[in-house]
PDB file of C-alpha atoms in Angstrom:
ATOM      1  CA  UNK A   1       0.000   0.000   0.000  1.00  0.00           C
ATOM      2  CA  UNK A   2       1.371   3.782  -0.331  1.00  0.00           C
ATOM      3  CA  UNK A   3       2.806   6.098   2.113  1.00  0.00           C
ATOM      4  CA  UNK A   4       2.889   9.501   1.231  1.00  0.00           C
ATOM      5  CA  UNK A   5       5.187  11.769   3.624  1.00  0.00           C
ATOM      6  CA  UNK A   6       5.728  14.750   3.794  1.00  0.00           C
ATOM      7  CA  UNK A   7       8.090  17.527   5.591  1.00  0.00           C
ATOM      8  CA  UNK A   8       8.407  19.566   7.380  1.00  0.00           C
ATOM      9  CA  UNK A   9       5.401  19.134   9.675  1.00  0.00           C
ATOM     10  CA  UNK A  10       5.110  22.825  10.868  1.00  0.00           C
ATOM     11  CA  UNK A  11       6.712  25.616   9.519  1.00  0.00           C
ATOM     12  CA  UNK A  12       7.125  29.497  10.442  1.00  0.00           C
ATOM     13  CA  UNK A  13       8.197  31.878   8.028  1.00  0.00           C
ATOM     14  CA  UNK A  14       8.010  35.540   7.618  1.00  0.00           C
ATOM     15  CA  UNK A  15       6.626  37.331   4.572  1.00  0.00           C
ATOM     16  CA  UNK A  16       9.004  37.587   1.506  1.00  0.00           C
ATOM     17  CA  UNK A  17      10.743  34.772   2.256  1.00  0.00           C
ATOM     18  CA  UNK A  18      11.046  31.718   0.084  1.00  0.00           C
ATOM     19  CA  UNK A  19       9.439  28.396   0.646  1.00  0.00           C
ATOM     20  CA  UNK A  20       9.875  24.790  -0.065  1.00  0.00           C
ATOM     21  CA  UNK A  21       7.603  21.935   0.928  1.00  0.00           C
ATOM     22  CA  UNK A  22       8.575  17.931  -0.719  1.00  0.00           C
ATOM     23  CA  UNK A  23       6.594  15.415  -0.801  1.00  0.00           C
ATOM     24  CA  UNK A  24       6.975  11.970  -1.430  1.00  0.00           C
ATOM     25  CA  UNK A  25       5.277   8.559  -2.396  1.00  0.00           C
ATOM     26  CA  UNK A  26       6.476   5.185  -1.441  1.00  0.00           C
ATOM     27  CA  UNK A  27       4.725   1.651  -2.362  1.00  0.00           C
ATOM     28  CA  UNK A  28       2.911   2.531  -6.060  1.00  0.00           C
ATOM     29  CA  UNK A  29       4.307   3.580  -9.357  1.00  0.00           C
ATOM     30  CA  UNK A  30       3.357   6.316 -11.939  1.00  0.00           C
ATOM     31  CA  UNK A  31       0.598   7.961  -9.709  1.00  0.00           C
ATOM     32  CA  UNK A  32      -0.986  11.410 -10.086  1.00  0.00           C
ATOM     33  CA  UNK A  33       0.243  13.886  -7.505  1.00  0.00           C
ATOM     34  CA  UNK A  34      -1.410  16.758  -5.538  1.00  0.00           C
ATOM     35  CA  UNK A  35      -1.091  19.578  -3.580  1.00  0.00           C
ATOM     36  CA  UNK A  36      -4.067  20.816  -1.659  1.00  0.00           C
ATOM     37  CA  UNK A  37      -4.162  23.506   1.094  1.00  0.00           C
ATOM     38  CA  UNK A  38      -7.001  23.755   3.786  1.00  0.00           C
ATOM     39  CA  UNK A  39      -7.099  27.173   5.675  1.00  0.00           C
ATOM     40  CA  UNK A  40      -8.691  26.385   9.443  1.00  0.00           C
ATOM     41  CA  UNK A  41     -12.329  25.151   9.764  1.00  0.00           C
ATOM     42  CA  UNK A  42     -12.527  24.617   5.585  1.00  0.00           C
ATOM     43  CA  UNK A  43     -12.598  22.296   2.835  1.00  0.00           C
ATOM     44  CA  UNK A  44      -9.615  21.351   0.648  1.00  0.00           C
ATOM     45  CA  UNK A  45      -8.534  23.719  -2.432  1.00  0.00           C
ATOM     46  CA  UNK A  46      -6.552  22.125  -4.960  1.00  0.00           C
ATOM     47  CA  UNK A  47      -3.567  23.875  -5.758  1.00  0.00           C
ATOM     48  CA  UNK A  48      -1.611  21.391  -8.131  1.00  0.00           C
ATOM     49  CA  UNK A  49      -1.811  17.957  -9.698  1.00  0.00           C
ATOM     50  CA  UNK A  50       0.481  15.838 -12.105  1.00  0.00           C
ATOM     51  CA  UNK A  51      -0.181  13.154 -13.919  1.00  0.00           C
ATOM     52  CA  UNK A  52       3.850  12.394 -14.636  1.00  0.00           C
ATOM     53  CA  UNK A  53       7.203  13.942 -14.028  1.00  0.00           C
ATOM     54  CA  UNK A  54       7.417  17.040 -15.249  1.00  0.00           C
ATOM     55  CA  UNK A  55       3.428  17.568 -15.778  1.00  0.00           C
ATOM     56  CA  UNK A  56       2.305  20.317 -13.924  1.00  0.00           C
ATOM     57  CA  UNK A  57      -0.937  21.565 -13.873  1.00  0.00           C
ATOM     58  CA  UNK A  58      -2.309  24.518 -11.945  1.00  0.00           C
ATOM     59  CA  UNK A  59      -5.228  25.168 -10.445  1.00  0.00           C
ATOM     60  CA  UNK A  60      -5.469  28.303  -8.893  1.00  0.00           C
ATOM     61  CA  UNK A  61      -2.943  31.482 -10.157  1.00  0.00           C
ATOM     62  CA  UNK A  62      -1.154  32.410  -7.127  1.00  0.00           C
ATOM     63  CA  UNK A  63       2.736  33.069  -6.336  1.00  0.00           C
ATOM     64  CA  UNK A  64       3.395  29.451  -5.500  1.00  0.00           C
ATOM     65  CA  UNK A  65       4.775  26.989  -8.088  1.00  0.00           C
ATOM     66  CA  UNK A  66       5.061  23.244  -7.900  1.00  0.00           C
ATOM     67  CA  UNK A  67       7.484  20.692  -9.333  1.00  0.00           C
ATOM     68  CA  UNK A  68       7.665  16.792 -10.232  1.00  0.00           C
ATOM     69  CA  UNK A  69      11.650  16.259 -10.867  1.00  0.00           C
ATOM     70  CA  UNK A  70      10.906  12.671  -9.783  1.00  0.00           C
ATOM     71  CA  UNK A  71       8.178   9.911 -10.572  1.00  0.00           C
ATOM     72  CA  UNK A  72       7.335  10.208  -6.869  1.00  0.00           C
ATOM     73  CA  UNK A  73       7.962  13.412  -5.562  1.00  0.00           C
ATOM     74  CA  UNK A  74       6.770  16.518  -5.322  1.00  0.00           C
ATOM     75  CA  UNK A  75       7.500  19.820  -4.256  1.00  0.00           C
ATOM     76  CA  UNK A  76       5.777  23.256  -3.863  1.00  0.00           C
ATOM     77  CA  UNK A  77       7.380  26.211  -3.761  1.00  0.00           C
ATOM     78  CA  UNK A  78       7.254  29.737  -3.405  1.00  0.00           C
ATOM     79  CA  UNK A  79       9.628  32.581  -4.179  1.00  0.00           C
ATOM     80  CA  UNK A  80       7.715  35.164  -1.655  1.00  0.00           C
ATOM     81  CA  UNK A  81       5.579  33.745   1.092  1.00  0.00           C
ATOM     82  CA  UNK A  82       2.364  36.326   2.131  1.00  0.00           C
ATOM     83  CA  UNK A  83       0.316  36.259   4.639  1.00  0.00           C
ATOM     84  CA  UNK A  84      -2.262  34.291   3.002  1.00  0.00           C
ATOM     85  CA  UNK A  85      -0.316  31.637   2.215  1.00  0.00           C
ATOM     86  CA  UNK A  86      -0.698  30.832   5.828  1.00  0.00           C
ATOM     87  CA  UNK A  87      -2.879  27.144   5.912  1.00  0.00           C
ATOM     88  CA  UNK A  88      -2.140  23.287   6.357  1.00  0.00           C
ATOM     89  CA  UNK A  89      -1.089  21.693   2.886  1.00  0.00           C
ATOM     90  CA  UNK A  90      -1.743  18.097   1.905  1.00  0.00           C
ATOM     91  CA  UNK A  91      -0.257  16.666  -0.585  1.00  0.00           C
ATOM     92  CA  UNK A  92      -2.529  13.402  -2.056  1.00  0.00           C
ATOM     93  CA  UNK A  93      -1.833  10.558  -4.854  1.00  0.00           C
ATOM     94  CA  UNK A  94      -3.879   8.130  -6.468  1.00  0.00           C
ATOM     95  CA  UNK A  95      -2.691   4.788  -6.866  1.00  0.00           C
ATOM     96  CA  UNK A  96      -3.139   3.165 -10.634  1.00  0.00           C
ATOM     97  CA  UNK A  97      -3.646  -0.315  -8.961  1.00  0.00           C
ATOM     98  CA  UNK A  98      -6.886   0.767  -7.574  1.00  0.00           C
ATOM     99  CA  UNK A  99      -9.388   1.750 -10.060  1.00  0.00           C
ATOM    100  CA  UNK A 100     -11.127   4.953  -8.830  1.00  0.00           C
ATOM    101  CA  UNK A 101     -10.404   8.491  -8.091  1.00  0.00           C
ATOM    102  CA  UNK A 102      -9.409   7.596  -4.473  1.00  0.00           C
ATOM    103  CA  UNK A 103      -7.071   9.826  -3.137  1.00  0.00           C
ATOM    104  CA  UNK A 104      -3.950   8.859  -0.101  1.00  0.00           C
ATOM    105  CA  UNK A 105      -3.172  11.632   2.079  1.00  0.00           C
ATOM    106  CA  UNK A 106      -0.126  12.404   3.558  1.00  0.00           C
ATOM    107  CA  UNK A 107       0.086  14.110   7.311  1.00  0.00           C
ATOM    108  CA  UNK A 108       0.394  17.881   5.675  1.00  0.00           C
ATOM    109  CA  UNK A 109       2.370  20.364   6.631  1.00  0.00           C
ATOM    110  CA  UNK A 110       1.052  23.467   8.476  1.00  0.00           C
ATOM    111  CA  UNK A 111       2.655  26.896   7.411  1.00  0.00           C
ATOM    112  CA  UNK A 112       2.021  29.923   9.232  1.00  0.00           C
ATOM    113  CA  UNK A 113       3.157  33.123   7.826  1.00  0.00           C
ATOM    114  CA  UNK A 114       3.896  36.428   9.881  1.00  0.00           C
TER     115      UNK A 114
ATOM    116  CA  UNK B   1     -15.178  25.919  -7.474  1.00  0.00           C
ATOM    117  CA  UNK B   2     -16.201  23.725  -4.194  1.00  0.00           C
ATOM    118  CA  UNK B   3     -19.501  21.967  -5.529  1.00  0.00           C
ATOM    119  CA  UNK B   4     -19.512  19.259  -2.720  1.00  0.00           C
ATOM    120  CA  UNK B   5     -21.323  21.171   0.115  1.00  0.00           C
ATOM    121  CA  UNK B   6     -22.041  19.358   3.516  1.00  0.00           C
ATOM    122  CA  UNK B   7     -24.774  19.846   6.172  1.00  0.00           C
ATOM    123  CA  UNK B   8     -25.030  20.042   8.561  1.00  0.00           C
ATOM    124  CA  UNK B   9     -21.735  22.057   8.946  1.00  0.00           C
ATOM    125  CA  UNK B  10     -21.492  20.967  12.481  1.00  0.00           C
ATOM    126  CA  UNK B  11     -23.204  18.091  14.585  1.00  0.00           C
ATOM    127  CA  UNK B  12     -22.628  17.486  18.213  1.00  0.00           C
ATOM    128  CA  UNK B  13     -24.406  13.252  19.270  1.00  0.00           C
ATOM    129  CA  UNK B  14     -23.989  11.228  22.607  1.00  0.00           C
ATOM    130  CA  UNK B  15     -21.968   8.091  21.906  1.00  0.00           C
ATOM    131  CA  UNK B  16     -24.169   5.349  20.815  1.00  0.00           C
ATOM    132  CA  UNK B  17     -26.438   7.405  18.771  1.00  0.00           C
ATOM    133  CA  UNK B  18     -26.244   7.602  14.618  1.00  0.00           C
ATOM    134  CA  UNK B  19     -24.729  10.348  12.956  1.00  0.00           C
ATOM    135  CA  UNK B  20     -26.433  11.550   9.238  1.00  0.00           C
ATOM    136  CA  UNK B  21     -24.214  13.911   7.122  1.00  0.00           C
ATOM    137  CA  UNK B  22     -25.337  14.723   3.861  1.00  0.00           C
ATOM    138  CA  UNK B  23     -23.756  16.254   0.673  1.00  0.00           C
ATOM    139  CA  UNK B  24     -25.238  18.048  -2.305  1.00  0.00           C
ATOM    140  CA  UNK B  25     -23.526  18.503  -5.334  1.00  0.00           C
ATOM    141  CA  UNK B  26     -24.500  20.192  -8.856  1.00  0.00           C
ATOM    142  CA  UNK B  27     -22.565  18.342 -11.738  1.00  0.00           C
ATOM    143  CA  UNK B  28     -22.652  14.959 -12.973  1.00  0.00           C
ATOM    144  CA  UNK B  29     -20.452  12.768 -11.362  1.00  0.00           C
ATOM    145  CA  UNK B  30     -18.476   9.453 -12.148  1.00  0.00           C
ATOM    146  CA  UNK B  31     -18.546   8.854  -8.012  1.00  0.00           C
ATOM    147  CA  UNK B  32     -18.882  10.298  -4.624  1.00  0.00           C
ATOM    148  CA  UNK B  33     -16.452   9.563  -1.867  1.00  0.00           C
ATOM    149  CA  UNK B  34     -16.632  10.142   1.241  1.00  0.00           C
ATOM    150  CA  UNK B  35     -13.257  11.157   3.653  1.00  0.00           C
ATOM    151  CA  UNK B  36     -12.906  11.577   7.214  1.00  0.00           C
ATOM    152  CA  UNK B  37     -10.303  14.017   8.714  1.00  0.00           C
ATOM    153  CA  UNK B  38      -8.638  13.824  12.262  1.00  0.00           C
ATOM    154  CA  UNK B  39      -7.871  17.148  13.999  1.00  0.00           C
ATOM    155  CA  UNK B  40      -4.440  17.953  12.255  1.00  0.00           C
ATOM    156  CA  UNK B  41      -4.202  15.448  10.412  1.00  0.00           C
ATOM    157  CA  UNK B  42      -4.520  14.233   6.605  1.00  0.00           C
ATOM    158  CA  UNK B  43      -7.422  13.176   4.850  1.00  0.00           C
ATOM    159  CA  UNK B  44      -8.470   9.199   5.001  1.00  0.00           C
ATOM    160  CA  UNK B  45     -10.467   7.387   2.840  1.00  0.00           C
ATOM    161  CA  UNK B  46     -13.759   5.858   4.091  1.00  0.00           C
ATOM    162  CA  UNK B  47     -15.920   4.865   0.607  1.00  0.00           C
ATOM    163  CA  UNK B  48     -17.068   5.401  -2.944  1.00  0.00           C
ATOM    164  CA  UNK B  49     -19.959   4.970  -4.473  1.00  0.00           C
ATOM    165  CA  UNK B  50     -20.301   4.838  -8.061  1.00  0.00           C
ATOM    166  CA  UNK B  51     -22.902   7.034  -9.794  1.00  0.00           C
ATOM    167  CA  UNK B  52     -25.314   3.732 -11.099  1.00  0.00           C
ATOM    168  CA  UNK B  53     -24.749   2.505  -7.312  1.00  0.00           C
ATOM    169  CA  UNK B  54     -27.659   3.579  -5.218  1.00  0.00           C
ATOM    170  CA  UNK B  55     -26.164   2.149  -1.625  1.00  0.00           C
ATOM    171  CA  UNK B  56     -23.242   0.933   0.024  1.00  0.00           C
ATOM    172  CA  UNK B  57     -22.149  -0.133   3.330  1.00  0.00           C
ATOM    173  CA  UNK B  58     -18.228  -0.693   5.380  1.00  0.00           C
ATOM    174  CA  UNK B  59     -19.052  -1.624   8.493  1.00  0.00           C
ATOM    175  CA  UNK B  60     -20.481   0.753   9.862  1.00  0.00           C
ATOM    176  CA  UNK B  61     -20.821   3.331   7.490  1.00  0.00           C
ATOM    177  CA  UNK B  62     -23.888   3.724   5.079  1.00  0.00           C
ATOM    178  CA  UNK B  63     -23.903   5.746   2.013  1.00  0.00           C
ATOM    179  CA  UNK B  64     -26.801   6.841  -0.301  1.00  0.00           C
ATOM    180  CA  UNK B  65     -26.634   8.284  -3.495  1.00  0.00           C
ATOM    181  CA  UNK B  66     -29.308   9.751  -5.538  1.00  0.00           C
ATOM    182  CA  UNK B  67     -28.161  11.430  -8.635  1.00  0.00           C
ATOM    183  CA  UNK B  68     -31.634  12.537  -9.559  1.00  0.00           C
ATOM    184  CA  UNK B  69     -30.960  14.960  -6.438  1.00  0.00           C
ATOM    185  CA  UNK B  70     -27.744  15.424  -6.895  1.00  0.00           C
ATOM    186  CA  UNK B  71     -26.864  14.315  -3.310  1.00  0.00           C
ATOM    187  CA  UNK B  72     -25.612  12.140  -1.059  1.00  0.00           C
ATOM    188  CA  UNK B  73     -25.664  10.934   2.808  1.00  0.00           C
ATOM    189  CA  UNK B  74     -23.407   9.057   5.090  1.00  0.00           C
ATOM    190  CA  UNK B  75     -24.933   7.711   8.371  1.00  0.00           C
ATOM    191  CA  UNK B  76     -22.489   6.260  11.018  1.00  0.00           C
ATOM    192  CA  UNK B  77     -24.558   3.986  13.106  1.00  0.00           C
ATOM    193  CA  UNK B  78     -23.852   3.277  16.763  1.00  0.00           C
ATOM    194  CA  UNK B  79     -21.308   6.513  17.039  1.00  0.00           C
ATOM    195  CA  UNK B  80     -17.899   5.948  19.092  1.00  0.00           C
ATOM    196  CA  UNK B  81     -16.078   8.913  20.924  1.00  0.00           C
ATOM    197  CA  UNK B  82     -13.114   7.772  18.497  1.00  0.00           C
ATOM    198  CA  UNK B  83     -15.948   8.696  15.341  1.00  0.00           C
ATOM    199  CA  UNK B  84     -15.403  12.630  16.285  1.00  0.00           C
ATOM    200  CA  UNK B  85     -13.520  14.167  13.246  1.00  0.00           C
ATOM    201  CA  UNK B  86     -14.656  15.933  10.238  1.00  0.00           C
ATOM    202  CA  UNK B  87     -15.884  14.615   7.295  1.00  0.00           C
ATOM    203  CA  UNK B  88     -16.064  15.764   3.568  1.00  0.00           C
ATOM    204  CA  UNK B  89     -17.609  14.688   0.666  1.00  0.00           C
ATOM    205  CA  UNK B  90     -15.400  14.709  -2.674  1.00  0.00           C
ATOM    206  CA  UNK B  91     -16.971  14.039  -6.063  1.00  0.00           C
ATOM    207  CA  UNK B  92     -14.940  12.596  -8.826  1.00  0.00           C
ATOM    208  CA  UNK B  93     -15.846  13.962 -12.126  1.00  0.00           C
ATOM    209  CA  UNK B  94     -13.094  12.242 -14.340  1.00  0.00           C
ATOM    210  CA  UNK B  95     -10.099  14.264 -15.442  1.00  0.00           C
ATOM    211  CA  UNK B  96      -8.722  12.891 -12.592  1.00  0.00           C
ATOM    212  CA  UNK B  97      -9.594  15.385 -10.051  1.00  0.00           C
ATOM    213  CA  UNK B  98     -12.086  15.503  -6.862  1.00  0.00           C
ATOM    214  CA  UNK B  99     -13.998  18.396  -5.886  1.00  0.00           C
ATOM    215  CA  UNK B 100     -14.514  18.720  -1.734  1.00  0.00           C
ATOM    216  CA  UNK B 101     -16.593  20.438  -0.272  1.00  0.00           C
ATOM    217  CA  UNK B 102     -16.606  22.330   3.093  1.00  0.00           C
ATOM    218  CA  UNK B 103     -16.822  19.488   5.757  1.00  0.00           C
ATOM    219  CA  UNK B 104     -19.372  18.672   8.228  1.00  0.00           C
ATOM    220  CA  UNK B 105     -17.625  18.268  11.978  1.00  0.00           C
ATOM    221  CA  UNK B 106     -18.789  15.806  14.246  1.00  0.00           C
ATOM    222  CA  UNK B 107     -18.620  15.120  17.742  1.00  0.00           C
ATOM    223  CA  UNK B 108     -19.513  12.251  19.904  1.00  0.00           C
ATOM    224  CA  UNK B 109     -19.822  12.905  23.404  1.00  0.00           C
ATOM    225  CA  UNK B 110     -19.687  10.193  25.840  1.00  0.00           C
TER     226      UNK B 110
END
């Protein structure tokens, strides 16, 4: 079955400064890759998804950026944090052994921003 | 857009009792899932039910789906403290995406 992990777990950083968060996949092949973030009390919003390395497709135009350099990572960036880029991000795959849209979590990572 | 939207938004049971949460949607649909999500934590995987399925049961879980009304419902039946989290509703609509919506958040009290 897949493990998805992801680090760091929290994370403080102060506006204008850069940010990094990886993600990776262990126990499937070749899945499709997302990055979600969830601000407190709310639903998911999708940020990014791949569907193979280098395959990047964004969701909502912001200042962050993601990256597949790998079949099973995946990383989300951003040059210049602001304050609303403050939230808990997930980062979810789909395994192409099980035939649905079923999505694997990992444990997030929550960002705060000041 | 968020077209999965839950209600009630939040929904407070003694232990023991059943807990209904139900989801309403407004595209078609391939299939519903349902997730549950522990304070702080990621998002796990309870079901999916296919849009020609009508009902479907893990354990304790129920599902309904009724695409004429575009909406679904997930009963837990005899509730456990352990049940309180929240849960969302994501709709699969190919292209290999899900759509959640906004979470209903249920406790149990003992």
């Amino acid at each position: 079955s897949q493990t998805i992990h992801q680090w760091p777990a929290t994370l403080v950083q102060p506006v204008g400064s850069p940010l990094s968060l990886e993600c990776t996949v262990e126990g499937t092949s070749n899945p499709n890759l997302y990055w979600y973030r969830q601000a407190a009390g709310r639903g998911l919003q999708l940020l990014f998804y791949s569907v193979g390395i280098g395959q990047i497709s964004s969701e909502v135009p912001q200042n962050l950026s993601a990256s597949r350099p790998q079949d099973r990572q995946f990383i989300l960036s951003s040059k210049k944090l602001l304050l609303s880029d403050s939230g808990f991000y997930l980062c979810a795959c789909t395994d192409r052994t099980v035939p649905s849209d079923t999505q694997y979590f990992g444990p997030g990572t929550r960002l705060t921003v000041l | 857009s968020q077209q999965g939207e839950e209600d009630p938004q939040a929904l407070s049971i003694q232990e023991g009792e059943n807990a209904t949460m139900n989801c309403s949607y407004k595209t078609s649909i391939n299939n519903l899932q349902w997730y549950r999500q522990n304070s702080g934590r990621g998002l796990v995987h309870l079901i999916l039910i296919r849009s020609n399925e009508r009902e479907k049961h893990s354990g304790r879980l129920r599902v309904t789906l009724d695409t004429s009304k575009k909406s679904s419902s997930l009963l837990i039946t005899a509730s456990r403290a352990a049940d309180t989290a929240s849960y969302f509703c994501a709709t699969g609509q190919g292209a290999q995406k899900l759509v959640f919506g906004q979470g209903t958040r249920l406790t149990i009290n003992p």
